CSV table of C-alpha atoms in Angstrom, one decimal:
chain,number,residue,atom,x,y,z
A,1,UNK,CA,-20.8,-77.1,-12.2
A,2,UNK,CA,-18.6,-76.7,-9.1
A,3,UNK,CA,-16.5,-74.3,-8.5
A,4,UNK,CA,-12.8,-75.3,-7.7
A,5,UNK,CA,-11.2,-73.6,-5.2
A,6,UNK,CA,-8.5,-71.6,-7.3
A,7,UNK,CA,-11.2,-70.2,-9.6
A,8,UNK,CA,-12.7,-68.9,-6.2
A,9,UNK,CA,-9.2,-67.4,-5.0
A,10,UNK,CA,-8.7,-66.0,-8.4
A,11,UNK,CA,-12.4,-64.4,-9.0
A,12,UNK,CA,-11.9,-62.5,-5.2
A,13,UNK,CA,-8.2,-61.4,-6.2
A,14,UNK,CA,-10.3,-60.1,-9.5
A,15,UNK,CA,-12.6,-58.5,-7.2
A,16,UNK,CA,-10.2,-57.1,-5.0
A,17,UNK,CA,-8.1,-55.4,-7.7
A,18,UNK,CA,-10.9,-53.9,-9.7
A,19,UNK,CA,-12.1,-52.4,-6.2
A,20,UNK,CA,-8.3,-51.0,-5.4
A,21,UNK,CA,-8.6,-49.6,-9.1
A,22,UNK,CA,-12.0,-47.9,-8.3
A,23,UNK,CA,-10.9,-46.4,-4.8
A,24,UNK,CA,-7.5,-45.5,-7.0
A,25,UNK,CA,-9.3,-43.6,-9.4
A,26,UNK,CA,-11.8,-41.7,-7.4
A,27,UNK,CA,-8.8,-40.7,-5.0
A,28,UNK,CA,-6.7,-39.4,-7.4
A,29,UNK,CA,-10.1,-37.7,-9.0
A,30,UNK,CA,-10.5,-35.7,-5.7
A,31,UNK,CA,-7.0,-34.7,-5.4
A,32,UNK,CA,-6.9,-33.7,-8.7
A,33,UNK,CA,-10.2,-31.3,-8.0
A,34,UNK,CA,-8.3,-30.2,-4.7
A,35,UNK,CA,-4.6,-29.3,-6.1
A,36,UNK,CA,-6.7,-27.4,-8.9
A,37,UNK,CA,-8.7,-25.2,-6.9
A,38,UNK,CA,-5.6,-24.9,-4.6
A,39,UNK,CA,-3.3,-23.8,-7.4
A,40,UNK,CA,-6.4,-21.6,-8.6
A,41,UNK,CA,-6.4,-19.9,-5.3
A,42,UNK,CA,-2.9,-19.3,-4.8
A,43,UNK,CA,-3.0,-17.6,-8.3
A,44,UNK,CA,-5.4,-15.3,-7.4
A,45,UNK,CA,-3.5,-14.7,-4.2
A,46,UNK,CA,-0.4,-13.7,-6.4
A,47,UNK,CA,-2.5,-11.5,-8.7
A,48,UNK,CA,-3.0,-9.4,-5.8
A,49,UNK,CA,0.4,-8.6,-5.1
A,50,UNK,CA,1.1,-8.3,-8.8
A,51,UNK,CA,-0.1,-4.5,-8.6
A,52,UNK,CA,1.6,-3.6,-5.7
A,53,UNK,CA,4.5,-1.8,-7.8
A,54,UNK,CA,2.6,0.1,-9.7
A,55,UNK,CA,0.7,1.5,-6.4
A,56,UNK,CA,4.0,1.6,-5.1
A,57,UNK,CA,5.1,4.3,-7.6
A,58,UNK,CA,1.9,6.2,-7.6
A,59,UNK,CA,2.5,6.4,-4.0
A,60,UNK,CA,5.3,8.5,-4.4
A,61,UNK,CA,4.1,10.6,-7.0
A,62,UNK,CA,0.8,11.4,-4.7
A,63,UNK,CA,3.8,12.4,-2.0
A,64,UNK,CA,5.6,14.4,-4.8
A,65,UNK,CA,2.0,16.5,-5.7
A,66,UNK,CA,1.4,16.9,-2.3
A,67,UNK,CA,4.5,18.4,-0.7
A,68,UNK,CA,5.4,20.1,-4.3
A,69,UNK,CA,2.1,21.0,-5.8
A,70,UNK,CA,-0.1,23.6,-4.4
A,71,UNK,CA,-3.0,21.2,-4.6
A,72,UNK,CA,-2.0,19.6,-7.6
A,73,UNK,CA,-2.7,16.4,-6.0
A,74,UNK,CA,-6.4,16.3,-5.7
A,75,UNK,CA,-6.4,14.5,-9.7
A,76,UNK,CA,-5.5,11.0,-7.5
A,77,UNK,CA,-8.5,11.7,-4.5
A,78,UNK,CA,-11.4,10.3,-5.0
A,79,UNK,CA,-14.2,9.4,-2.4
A,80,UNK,CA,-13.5,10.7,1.8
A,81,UNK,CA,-10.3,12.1,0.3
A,82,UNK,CA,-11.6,14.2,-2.7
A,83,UNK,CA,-14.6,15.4,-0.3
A,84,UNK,CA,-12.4,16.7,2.3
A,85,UNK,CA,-10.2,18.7,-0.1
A,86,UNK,CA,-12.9,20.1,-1.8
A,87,UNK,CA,-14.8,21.2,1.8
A,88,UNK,CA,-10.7,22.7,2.4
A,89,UNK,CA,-10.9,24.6,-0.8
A,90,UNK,CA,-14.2,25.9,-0.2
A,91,UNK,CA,-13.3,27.0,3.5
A,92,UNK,CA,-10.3,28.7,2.3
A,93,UNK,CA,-11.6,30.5,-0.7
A,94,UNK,CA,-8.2,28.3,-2.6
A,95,UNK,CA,-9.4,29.4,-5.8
A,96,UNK,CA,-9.5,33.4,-5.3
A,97,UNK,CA,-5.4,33.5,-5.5
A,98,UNK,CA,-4.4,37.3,-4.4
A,99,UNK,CA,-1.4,38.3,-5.7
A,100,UNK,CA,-0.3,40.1,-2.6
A,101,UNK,CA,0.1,36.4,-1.1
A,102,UNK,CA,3.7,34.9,-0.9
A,103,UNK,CA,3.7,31.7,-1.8
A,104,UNK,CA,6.6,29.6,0.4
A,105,UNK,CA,9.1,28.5,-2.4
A,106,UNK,CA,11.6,27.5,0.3
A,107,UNK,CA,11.4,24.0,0.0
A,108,UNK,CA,15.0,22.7,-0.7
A,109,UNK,CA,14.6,18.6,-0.9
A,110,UNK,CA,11.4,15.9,-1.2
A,111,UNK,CA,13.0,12.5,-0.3
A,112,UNK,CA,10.9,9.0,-0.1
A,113,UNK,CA,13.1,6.8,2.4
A,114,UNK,CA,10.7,4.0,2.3
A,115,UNK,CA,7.3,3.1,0.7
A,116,UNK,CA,5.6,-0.4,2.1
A,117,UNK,CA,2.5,-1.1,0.5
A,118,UNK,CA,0.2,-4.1,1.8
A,119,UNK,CA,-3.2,-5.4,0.8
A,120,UNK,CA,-6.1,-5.2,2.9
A,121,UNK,CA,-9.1,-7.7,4.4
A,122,UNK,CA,-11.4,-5.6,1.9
A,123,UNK,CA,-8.3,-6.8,-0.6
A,124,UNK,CA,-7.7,-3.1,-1.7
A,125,UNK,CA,-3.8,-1.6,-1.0
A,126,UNK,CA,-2.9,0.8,1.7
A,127,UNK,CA,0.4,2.3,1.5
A,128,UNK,CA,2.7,3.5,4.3
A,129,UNK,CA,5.2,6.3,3.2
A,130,UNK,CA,8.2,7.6,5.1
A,131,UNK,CA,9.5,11.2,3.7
A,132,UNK,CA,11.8,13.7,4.9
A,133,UNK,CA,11.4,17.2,3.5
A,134,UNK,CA,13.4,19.7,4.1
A,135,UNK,CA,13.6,23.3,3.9
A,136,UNK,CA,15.6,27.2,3.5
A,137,UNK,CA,15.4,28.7,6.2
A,138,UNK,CA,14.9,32.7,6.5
A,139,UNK,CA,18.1,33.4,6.9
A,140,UNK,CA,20.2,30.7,5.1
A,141,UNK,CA,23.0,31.9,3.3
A,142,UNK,CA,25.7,29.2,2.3
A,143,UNK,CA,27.7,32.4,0.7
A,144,UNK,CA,28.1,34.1,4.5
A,145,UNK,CA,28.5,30.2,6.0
A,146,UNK,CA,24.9,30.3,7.8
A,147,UNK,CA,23.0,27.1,7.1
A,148,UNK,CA,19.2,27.7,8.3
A,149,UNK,CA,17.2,24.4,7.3
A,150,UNK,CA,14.3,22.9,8.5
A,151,UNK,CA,14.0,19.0,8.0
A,152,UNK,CA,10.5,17.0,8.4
A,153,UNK,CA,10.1,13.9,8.6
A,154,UNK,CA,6.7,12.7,7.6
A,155,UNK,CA,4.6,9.1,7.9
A,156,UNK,CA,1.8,9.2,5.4
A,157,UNK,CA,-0.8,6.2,5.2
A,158,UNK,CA,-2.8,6.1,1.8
A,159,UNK,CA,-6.1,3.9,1.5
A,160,UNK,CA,-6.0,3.3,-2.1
A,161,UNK,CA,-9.9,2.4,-3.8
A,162,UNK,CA,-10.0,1.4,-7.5
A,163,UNK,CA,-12.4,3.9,-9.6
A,164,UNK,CA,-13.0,3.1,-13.4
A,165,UNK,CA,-10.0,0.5,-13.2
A,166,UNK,CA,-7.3,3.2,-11.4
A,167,UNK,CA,-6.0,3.3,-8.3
A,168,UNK,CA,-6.8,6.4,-6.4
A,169,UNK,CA,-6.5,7.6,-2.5
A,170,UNK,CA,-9.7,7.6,-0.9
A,171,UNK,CA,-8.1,8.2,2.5
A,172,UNK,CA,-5.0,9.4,3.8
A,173,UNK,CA,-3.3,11.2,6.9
A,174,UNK,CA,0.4,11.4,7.6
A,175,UNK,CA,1.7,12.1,11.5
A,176,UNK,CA,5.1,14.6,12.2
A,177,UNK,CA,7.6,12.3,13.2
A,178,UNK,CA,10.5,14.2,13.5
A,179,UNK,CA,11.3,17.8,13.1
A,180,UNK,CA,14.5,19.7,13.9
A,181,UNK,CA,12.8,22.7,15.3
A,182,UNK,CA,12.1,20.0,18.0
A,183,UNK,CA,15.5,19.8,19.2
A,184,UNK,CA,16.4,23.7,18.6
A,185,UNK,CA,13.2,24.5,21.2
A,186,UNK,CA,14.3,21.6,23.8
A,187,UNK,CA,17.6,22.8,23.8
A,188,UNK,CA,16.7,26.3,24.0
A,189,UNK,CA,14.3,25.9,27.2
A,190,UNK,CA,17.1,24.1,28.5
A,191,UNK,CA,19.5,27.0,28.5
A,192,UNK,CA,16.5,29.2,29.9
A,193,UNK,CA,15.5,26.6,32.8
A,194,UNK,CA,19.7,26.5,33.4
A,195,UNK,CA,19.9,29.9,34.4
């Protein structure tokens, strides 16, 4: 039986289209795979930034304990953080309180003016705070028109570690980046160095 050339043309078009459904399917199988894992990666990408409100708010409230709390805020330290307060507390004898010893209740004002909060290579957060607290002064006395305030204004940076599934500060410093006194000095050795 001989094969007529139309059968032949037809049986390769046959061929041809079955292989262009093959390549079809196995291309689209890949892609599939790869916009999967992509869209599983970019999920767990979001799920990180998902907690960053909550860390947000526990950021301020570590700020709060600390400017307000006369140590209050060692319940959120854990880790470099807890050790070095505890080594502070031991240095200091904290927990023999005298009653002779004045405890400074002059603090007027805790302001938070910004909180940014990013997560790390190690993919834990790390907040950067920017505070301004201000105080009375010793002689402030609205009544006689005398206005004696101090105002600070702080940068803290929290390393936040998760311990038993909470966030807690396992480091943190903060630098003095403005404080009126400052400017009352300058000007003052100004006047001194004018005369």
């Amino acid at each position: 039986m001989k094969i007529k050339p139309w059968q032949l043309v037809s049986y390769l078009v046959l061929i041809t289209l079955i292989i262009i459904m093959a390549i079809s399917y196995m291309n689209e199988k890949s892609d599939r795979k790869y916009f999967q894992e992509k869209y599983s990666n970019l999920r767990n990408e979001a799920s990180k930034f998902e907690k960053i409100p909550s860390i947000d708010r526990k950021s301020e409230k570590f700020v709060d304990l600390f400017v307000n709390g006369l140590g209050s805020h060692h319940s959120m330290l854990t880790g470099k953080a807890l050790k070095e307060y505890e080594d502070a507390v031991k240095g200091t004898k904290y927990t023999e309180i005298n009653e002779d010893i004045e405890i400074d209740t002059s603090l007027q004002d805790l302001k938070v003016m910004q909180i940014t909060t990013t997560i790390n290579r190690d993919k834990e957060p790390e907040s950067k705070i920017l505070y301004k607290v201000s105080y009375k002064g010793l002689i402030d006395n609205e009544d006689a028109g005398i206005v004696d305030q101090r105002i600070l204004l702080f940068l803290m940076h929290i390393k936040w570690e998760k311990v038993e599934g909470e966030y807690k500060v396992s480091e943190y410093d903060y630098d003095t980046l403005e404080d009126n006194i400052w400017s009352v000095l300058e000007g003052h050795d100004k006047g001194v160095e004018d005369k």
